[in-house]
PDB file of C-alpha atoms in Angstrom:
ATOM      1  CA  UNK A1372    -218.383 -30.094  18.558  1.00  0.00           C
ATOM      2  CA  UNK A1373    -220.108 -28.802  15.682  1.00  0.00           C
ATOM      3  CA  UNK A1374    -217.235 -28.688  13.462  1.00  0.00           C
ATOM      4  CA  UNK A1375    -216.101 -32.092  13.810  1.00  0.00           C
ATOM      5  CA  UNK A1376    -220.084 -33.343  13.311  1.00  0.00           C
ATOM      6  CA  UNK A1377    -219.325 -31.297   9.664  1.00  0.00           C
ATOM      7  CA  UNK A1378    -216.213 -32.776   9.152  1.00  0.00           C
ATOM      8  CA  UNK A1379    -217.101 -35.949   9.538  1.00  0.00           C
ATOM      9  CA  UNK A1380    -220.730 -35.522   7.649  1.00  0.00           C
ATOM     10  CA  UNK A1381    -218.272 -34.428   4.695  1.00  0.00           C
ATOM     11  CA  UNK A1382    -216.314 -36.776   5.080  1.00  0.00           C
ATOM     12  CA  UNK A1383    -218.958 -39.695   4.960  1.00  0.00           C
ATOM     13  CA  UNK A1384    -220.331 -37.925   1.487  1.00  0.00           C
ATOM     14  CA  UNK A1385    -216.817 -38.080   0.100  1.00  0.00           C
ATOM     15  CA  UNK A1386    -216.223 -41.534   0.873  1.00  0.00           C
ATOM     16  CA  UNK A1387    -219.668 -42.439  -0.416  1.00  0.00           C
ATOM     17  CA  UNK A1388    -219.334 -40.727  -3.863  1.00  0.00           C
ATOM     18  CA  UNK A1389    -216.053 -42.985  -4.741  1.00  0.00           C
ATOM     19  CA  UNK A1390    -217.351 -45.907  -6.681  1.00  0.00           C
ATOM     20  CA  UNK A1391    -214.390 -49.145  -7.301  1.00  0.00           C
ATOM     21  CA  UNK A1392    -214.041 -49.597 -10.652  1.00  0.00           C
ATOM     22  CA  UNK A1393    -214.521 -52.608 -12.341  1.00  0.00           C
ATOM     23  CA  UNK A1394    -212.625 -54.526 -13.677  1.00  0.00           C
ATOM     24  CA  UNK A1395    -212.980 -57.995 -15.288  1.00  0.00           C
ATOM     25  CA  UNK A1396    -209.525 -59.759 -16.135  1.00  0.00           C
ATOM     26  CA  UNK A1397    -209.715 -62.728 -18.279  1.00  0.00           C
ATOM     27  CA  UNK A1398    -207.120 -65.424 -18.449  1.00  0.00           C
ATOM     28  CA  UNK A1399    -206.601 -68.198 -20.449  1.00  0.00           C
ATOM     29  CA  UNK A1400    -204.134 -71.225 -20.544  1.00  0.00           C
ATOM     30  CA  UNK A1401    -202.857 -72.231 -24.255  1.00  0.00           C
ATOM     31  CA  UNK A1402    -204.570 -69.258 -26.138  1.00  0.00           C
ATOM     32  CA  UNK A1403    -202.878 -68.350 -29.259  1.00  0.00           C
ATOM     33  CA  UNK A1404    -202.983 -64.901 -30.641  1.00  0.00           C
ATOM     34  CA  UNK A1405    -204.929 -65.846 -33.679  1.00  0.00           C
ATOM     35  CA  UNK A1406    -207.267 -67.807 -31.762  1.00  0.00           C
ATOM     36  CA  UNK A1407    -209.991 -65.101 -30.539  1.00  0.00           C
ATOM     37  CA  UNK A1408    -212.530 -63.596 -33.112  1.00  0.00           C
ATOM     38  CA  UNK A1409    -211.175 -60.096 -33.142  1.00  0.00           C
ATOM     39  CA  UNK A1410    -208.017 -60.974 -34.124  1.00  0.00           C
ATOM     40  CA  UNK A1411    -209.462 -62.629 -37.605  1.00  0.00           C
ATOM     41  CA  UNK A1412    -210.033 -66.504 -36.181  1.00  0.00           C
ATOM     42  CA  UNK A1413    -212.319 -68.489 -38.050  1.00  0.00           C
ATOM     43  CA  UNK A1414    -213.423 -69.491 -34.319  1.00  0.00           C
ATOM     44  CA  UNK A1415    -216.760 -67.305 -33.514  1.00  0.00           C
ATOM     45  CA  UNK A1416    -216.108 -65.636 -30.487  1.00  0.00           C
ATOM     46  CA  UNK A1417    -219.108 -62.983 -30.180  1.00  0.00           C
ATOM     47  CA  UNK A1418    -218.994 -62.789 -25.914  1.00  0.00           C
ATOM     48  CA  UNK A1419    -214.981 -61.973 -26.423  1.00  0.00           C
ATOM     49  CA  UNK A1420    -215.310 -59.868 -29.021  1.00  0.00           C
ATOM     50  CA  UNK A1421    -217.893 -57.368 -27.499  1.00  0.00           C
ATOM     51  CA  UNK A1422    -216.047 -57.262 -24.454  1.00  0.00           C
ATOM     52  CA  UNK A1423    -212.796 -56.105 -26.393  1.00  0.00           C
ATOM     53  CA  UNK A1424    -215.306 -53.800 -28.356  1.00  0.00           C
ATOM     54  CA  UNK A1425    -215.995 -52.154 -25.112  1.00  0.00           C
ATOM     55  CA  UNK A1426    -213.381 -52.405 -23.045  1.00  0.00           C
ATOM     56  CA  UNK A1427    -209.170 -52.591 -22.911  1.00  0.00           C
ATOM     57  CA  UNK A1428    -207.352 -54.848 -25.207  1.00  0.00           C
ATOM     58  CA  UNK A1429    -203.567 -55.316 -24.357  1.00  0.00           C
ATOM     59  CA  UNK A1430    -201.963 -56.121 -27.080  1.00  0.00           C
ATOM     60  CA  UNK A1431    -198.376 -55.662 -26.211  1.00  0.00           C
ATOM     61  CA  UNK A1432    -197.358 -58.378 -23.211  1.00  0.00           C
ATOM     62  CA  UNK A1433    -194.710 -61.147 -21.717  1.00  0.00           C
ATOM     63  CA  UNK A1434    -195.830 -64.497 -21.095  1.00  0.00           C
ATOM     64  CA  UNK A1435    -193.992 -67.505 -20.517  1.00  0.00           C
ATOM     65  CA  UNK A1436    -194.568 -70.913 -22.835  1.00  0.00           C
ATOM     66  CA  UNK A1437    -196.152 -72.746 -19.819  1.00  0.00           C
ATOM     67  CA  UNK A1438    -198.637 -71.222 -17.462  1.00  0.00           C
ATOM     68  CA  UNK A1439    -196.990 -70.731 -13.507  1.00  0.00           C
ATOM     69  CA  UNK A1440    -194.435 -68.183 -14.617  1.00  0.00           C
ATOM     70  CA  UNK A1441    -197.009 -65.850 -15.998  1.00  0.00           C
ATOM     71  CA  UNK A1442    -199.519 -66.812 -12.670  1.00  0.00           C
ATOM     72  CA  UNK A1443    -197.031 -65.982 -10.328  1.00  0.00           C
ATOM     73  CA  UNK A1444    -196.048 -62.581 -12.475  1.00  0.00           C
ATOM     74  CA  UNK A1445    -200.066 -61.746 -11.785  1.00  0.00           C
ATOM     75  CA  UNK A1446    -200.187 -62.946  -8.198  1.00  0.00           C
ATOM     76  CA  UNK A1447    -196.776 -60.792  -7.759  1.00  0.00           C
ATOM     77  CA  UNK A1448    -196.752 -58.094  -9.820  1.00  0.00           C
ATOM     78  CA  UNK A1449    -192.883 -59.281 -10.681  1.00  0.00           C
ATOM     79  CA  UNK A1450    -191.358 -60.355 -13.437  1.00  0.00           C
ATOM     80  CA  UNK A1451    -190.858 -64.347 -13.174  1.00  0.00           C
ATOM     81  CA  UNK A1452    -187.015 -63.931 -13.446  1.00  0.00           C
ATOM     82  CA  UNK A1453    -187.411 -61.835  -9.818  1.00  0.00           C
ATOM     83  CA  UNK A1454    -189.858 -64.525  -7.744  1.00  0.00           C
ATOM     84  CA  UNK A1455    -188.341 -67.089  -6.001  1.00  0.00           C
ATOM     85  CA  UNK A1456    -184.781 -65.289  -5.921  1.00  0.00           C
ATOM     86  CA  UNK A1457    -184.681 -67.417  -9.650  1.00  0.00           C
ATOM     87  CA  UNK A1458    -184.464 -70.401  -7.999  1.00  0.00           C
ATOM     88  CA  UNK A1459    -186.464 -71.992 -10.864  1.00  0.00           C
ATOM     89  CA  UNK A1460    -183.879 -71.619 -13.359  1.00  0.00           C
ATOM     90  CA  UNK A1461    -181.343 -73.238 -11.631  1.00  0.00           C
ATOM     91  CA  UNK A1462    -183.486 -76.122 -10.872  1.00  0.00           C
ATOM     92  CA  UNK A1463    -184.325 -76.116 -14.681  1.00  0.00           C
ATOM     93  CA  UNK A1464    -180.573 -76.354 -15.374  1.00  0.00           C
ATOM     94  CA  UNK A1465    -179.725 -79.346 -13.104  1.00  0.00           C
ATOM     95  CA  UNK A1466    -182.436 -81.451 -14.574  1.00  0.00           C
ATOM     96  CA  UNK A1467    -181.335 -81.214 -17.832  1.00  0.00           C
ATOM     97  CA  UNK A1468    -177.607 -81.905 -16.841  1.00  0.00           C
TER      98      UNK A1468
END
């Protein structure tokens, strides 16, 4: 009895000592690469900039020219090509035939 009473009493200290990280994620529709201050905009960004001053930038990425390929690639963790078994493209295709 008294060794499960330790086991779980070091247990609950464990489990108590892990702290989530956190982690902000910031997106935005129709934002151009030179359009943020840190990247050398004229457009003042000072909120952005200290964030990428203290954080992650990723600088290296896939996005799609509109915005539910890339929102579906976050919600799935897939590349847009592999959601939706590609239906997409071949309902792009017949509306342009």
């Amino acid at each position: 009895m008294i060794r499960i009473a330790v086991a779980i009493l070091c247990f609950t200290t464990t489990v108590r000592t892990k702290r989530q990280p956190n982690i902000l994620l910031i997106i935005a529709d129709d934002y151009g690469y030179n359009d943020i201050g840190y990247h050398g905009s004229e457009i003042k960004t000072p909120v952005l900039d200290r964030l990428a001053a203290d954080g992650v930038k990723l600088e290296n990425y896939y996005v799609q020219p509109i915005c539910s390929p890339s929102r579906s690639q976050l919600m799935t963790g897939r590349y847009q090509v592999r959601c939706f078994d590609n239906l997409s493209h071949v309902l792009v295709y017949l509306w342009f035939l």
